[in-house]
Coordinates of C-alpha atoms in Angstrom, one line a residue:
X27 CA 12.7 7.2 -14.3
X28 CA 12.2 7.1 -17.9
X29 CA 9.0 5.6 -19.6
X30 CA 11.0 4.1 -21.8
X31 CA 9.9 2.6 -25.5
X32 CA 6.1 2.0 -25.3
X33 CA 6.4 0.0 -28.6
X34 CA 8.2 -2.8 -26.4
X35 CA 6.0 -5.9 -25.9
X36 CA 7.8 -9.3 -27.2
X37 CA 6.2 -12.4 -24.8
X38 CA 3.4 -10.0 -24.0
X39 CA -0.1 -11.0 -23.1
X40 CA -2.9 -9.6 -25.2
X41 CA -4.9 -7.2 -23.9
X42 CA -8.5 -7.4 -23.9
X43 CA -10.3 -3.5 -24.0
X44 CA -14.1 -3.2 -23.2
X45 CA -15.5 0.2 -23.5
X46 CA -17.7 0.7 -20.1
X47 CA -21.6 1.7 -21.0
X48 CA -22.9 1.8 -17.4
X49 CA -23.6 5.4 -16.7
X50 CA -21.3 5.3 -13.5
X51 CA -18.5 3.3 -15.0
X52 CA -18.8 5.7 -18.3
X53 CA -18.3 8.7 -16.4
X54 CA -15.1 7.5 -14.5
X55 CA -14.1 6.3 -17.5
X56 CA -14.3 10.1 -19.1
X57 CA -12.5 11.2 -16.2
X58 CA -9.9 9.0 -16.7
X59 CA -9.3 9.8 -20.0
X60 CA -9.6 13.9 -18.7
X61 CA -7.1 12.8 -16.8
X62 CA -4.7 11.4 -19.4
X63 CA -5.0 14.5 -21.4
X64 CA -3.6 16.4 -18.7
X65 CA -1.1 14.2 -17.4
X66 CA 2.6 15.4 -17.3
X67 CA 5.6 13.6 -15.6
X68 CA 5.4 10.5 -13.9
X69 CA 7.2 10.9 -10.3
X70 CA 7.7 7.4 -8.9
X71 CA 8.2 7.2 -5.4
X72 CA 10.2 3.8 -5.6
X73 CA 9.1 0.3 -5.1
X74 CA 6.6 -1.2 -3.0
X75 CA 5.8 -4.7 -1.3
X76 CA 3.0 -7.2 -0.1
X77 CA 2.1 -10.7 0.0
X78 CA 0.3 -12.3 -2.8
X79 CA -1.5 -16.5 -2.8
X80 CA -2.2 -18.5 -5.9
X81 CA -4.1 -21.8 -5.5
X82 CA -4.5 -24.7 -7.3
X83 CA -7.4 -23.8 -9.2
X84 CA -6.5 -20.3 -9.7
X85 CA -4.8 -20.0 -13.2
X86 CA -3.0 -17.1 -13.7
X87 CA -4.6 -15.3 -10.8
X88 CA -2.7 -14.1 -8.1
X89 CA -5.0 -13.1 -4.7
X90 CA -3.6 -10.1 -2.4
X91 CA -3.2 -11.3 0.8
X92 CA -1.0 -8.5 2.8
X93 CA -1.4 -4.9 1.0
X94 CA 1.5 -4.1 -1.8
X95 CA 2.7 -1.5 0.5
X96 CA 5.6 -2.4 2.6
X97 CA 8.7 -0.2 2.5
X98 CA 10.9 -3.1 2.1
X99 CA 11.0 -6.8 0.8
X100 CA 11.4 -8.2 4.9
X101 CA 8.6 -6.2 5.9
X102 CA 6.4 -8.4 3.4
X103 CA 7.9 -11.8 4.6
X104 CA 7.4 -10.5 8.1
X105 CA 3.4 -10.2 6.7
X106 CA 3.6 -13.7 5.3
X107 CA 5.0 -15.3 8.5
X108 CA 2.4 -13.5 10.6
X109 CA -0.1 -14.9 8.2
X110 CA 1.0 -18.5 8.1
X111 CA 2.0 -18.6 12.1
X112 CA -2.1 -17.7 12.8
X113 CA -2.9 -20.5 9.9
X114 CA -1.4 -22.8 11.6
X115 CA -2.5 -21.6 14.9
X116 CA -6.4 -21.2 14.2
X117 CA -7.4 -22.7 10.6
X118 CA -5.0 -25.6 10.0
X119 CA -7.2 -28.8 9.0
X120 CA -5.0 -31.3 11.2
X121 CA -1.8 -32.3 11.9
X122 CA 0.3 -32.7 9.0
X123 CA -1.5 -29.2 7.7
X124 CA -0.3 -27.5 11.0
X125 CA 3.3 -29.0 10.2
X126 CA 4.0 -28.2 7.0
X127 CA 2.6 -24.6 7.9
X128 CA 5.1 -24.4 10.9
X129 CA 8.0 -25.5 8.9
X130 CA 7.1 -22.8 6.1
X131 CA 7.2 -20.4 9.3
X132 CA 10.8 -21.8 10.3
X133 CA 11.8 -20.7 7.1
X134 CA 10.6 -17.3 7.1
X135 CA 12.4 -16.8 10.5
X136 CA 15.7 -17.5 8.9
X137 CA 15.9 -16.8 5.2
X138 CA 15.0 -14.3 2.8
X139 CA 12.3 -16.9 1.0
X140 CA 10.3 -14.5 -1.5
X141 CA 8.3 -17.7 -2.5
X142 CA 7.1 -20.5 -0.9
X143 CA 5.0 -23.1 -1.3
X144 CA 2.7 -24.8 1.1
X145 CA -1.1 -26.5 2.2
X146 CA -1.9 -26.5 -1.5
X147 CA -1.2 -22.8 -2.3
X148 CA 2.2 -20.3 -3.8
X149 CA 2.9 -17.7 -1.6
X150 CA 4.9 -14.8 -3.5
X151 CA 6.7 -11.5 -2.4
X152 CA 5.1 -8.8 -4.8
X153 CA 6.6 -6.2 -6.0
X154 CA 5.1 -2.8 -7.1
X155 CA 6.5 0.5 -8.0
X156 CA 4.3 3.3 -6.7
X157 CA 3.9 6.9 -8.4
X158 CA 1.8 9.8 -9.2
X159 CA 1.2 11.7 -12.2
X160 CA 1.8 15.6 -12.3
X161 CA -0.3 18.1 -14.3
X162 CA -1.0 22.1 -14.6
X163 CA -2.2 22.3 -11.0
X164 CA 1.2 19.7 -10.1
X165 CA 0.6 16.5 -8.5
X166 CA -2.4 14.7 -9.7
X167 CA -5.4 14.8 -6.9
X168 CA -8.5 12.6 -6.2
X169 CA -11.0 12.8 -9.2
X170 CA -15.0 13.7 -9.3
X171 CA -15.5 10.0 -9.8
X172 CA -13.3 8.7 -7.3
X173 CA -15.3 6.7 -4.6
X174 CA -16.4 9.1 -1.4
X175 CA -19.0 8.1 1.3
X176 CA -22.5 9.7 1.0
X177 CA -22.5 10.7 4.9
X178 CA -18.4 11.3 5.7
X179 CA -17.6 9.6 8.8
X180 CA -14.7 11.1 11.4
X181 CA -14.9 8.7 14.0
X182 CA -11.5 7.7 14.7
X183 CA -12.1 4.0 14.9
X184 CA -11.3 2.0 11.9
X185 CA -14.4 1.9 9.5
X186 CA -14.3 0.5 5.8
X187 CA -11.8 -1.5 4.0
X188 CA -8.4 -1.1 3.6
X189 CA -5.9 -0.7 0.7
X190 CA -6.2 -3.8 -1.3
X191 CA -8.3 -5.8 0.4
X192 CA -10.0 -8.7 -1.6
X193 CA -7.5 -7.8 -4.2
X194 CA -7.4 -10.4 -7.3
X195 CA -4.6 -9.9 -9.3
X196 CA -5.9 -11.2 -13.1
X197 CA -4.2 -10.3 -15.9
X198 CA -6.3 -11.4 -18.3
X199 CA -9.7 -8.8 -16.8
X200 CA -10.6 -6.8 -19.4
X201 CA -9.7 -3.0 -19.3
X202 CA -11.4 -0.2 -20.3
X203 CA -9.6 2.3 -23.2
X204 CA -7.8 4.4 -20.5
X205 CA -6.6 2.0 -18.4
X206 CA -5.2 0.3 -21.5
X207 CA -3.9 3.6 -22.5
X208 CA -1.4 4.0 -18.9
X209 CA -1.0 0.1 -19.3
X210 CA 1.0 0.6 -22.3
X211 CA 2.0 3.6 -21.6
X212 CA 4.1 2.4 -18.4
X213 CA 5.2 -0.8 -19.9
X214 CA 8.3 0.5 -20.9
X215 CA 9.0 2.6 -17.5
X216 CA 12.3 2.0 -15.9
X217 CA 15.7 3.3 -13.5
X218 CA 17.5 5.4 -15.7
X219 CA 20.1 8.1 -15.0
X220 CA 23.4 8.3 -13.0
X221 CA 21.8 8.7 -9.7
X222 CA 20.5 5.1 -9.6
X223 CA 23.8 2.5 -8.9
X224 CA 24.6 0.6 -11.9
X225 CA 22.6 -2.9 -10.2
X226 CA 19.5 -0.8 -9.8
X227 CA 19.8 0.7 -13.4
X228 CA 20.5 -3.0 -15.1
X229 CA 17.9 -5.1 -13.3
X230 CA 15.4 -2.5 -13.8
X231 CA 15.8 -3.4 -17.8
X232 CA 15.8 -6.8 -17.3
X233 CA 12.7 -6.4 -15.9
X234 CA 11.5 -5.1 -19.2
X235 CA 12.5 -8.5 -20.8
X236 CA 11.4 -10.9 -18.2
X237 CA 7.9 -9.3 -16.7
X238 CA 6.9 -7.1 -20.1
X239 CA 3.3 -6.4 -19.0
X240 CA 2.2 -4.1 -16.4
X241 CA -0.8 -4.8 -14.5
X242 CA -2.3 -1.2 -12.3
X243 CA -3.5 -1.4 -9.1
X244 CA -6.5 0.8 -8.0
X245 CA -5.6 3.5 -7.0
X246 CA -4.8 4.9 -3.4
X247 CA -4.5 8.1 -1.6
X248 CA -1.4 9.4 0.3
X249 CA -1.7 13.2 2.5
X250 CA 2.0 14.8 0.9
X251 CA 3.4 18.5 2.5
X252 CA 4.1 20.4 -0.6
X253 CA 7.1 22.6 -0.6
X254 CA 9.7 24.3 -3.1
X255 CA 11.2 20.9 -3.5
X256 CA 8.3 19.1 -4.4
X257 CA 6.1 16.6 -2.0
X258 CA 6.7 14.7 1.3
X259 CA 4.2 11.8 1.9
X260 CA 3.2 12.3 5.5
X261 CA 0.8 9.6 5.7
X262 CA -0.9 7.1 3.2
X263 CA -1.9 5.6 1.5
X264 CA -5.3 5.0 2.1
X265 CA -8.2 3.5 0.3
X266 CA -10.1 6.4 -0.6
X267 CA -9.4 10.0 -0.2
X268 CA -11.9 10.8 2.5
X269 CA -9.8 8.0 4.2
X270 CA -7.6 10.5 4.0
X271 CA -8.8 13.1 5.0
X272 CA -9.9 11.4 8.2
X273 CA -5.8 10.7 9.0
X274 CA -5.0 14.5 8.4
X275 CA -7.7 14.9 11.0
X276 CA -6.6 12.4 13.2
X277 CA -2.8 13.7 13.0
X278 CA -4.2 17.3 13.6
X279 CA -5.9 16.6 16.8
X280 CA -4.5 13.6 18.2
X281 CA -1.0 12.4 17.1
X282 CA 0.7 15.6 16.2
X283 CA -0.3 17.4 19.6
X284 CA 1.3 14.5 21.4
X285 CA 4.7 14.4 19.0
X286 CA 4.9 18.2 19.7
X287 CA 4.4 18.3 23.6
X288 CA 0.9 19.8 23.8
X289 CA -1.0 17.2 25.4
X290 CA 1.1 14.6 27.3
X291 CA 1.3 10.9 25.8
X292 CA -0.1 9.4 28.9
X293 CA -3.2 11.4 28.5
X294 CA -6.4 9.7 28.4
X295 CA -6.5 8.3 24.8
X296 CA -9.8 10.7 24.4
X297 CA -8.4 14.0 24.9
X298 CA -7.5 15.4 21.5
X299 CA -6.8 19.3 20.2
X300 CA -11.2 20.1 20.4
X301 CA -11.8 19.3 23.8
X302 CA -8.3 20.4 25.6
X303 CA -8.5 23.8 23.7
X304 CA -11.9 24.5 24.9
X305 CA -11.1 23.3 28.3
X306 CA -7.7 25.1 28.3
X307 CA -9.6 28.3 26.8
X308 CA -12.2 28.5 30.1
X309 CA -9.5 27.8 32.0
X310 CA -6.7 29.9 30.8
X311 CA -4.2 27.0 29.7
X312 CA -0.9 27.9 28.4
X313 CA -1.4 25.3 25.8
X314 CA -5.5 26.3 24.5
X315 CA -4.5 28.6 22.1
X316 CA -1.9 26.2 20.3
X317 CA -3.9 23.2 20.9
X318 CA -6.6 26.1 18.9
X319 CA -5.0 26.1 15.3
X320 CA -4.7 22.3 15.2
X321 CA -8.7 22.5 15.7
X322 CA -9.2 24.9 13.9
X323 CA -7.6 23.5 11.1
X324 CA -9.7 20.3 11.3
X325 CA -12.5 21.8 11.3
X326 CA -11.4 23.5 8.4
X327 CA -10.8 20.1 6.9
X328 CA -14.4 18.4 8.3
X329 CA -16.5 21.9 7.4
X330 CA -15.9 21.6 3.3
X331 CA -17.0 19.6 0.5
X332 CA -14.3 17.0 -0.3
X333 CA -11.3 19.1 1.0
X334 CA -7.9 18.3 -0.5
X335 CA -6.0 20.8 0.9
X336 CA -5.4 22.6 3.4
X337 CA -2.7 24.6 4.9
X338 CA -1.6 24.9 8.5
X339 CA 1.4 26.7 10.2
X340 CA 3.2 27.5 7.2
X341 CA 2.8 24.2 5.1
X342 CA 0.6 22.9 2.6
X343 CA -1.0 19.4 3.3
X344 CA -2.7 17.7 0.2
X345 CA -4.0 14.4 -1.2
X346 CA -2.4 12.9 -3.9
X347 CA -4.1 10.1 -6.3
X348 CA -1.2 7.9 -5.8
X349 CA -1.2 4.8 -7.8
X350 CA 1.2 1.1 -8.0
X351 CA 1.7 -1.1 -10.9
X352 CA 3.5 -5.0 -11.1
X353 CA 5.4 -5.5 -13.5
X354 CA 4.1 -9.2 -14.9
X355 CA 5.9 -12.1 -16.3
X356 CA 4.9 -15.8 -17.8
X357 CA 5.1 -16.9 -14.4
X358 CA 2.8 -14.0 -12.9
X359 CA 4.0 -10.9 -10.6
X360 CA 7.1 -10.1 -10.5
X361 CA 9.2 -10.4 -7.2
X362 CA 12.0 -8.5 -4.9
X363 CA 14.8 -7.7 -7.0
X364 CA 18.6 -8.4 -5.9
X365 CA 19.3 -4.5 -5.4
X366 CA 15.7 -4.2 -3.3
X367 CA 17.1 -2.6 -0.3
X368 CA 15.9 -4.7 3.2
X369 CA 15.9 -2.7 6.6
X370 CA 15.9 -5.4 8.6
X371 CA 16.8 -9.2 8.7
X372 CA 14.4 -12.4 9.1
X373 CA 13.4 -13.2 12.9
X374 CA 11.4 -15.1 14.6
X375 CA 7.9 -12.4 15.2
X376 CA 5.6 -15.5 17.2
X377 CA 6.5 -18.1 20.2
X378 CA 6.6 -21.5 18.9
X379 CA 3.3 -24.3 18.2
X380 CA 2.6 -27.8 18.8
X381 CA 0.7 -29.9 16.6
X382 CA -2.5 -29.3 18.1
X383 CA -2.2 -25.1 17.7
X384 CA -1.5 -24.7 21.2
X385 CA 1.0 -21.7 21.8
X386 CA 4.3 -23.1 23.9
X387 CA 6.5 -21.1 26.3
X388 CA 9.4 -19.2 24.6
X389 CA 12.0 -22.1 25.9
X390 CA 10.5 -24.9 24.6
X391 CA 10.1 -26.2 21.4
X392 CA 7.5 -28.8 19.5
X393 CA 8.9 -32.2 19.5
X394 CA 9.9 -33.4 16.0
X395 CA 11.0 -29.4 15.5
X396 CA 9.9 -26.9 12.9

């Protein structure tokens, strides 16, 4: 990728800059601009995908409505139709709502529809391009004044939000000096180089032309394996690095036990690495000691202060500060391009609805269609 000619901004929108004076936001702010100091390459992972709404009254604001995270463009409109099918299902105001929701639906099963409009709001595939930023220490980690829970919390049940929920997408908010400093920065970045086929290359800088501002994301956190040829993502991203964290654990004492064969996957969906090892230790198991390191690694993990990496047989797990931008245009975010590769075609994901919302067997279908 290339950042390209920073300079570039015909059609534009002006940016507004407000210098933060709330202690809290002033210090994240100096971070931030610590952080630009230090920053190096930018290594971009490759696009990303979610659902965005825009309603009537709504102007240039786009709300996130399925997280810009999806590997592929199909995976979003399988998000959107999901989201629509339970519209109709449970919040439809009558009838004709339910209809016109259901149709939209019938779409989505068939055709690659990266906008649609319907009950009053636009309904867009986003797109985002994620990446990190390297530095003297290599990829960029979590900061001192990224967000972490006073008391951290390891239960393995979902707790807290996830990646962008409540989202608004505005491109007119006001941003502070070093978020306006990576805005333009990145508004120039783009596909370059021989490696990229010649459609991926060419619609990248048409992009430039027809979405020339770049609007950032907050920022997420993805667990990468470090090694001689640079970083893996293993899991991410998450909301917040403590989020994190609380995967590595998870993968250390629940999932990766299982994927390796050291505690069967019809084992009761308690038993994890801690309590097999010490029950496999009084008991002589031919797994305890194995089932050992993975414990003892997340304890490792739960027994410092903010952790962020760790290394366990022979690899090196950390947390990258990964970050997303949309590119924007007059018309708002910018959607799948032609050369976006999909890894799976439209289908139908729900059984079908009448016009009352109640669910009907697989053979049958709502009079009238759709």
């Amino acid at each position: 990728m290339d950042r390209g000619d920073v300079g570039r901004s015909a059609g534009s929108r002006p940016m507004v800059v407000r210098v933060p004076v709330e202690p809290v936001e002033a210090a994240a702010e100096a971070d931030a601009a610590d952080a630009n100091a230090r920053a190096g390459d930018v290594v971009v992972r490759g696009p990303v995908f979610g659902v965005a709404v825009q309603g009537a009254g709504d102007g240039p604001r786009w709300r996130v409505v399925s997280a810009v995270t999806d590997g592929c463009p199909q995976q979003a409109r399988d998000g959107l139709n999901s989201l629509l099918w339970f519209r109709a299902k449970d919040d439809a105001y009558d009838r004709a709502e339910r209809r016109a929701l259901l149709a939209a639906v019938a779409r989505l099963e068939s055709e690659r529809v990266d906008e649609i409009a319907v009950a009053g709001s636009r309904y867009r595939i986003v797109r985002a391009e994620e990446y990190a930023v390297t530095g003297p220490d290599g990829i960029e980690g979590p900061r001192p004044t990224d967000p972490e829970p006073p008391v951290p919390d390891w239960s393995h049940g979902k707790t807290g939000p996830d990646v962008d929920d409540d989202l608004v997408l505005d491109p007119d908010a006001p941003v502070t000096p070093a978020q306006a400093i990576e805005q333009l920065a990145l508004r120039g970045l783009s596909y370059s180089g021989g490696r990229f086929p010649k459609d991926v290359r060419s619609e990248s800088q048409r992009a430039l032309d027809s979405h020339p501002d770049v609007l950032l994301l907050p920022p997420s956190f993805t667990i990468v394996e470090r090694s001689s040829d640079g970083w893996t993502p293993v899991n991410g991203p998450h909301v917040s690095a403590h989020a994190a964290r609380k995967a590595l654990d998870f993968s250390l004492t629940w999932m990766w036990p299982r994927m390796r064969g050291l505690i069967p996957y019809d084992a009761d969906m308690h038993a994890d690495a801690r309590t097999l090892a010490a029950a496999g230790a009084a008991s002589a198991g031919p797994a305890a000691a194995e089932l050992a390191e993975y414990a003892a690694a997340a304890d490792t993990l739960r027994a410092g202060s903010r952790v962020n990496r760790l290394e366990f047989q022979g690899s090196a797990y950390e947390i990258a500060r990964t970050r997303r931008l949309v590119r924007w245009g007059p018309d708002g975010p910018e959607g799948p391009r032609p050369s976006d590769v999909n890894t799976q075609d439209p289908t139908r994901l729900h059984p079908p609805l009448d016009e009352d919302g109640r669910v009907l067997p697989d053979n049958c279908a709502p009079e009238g269609g759709g």
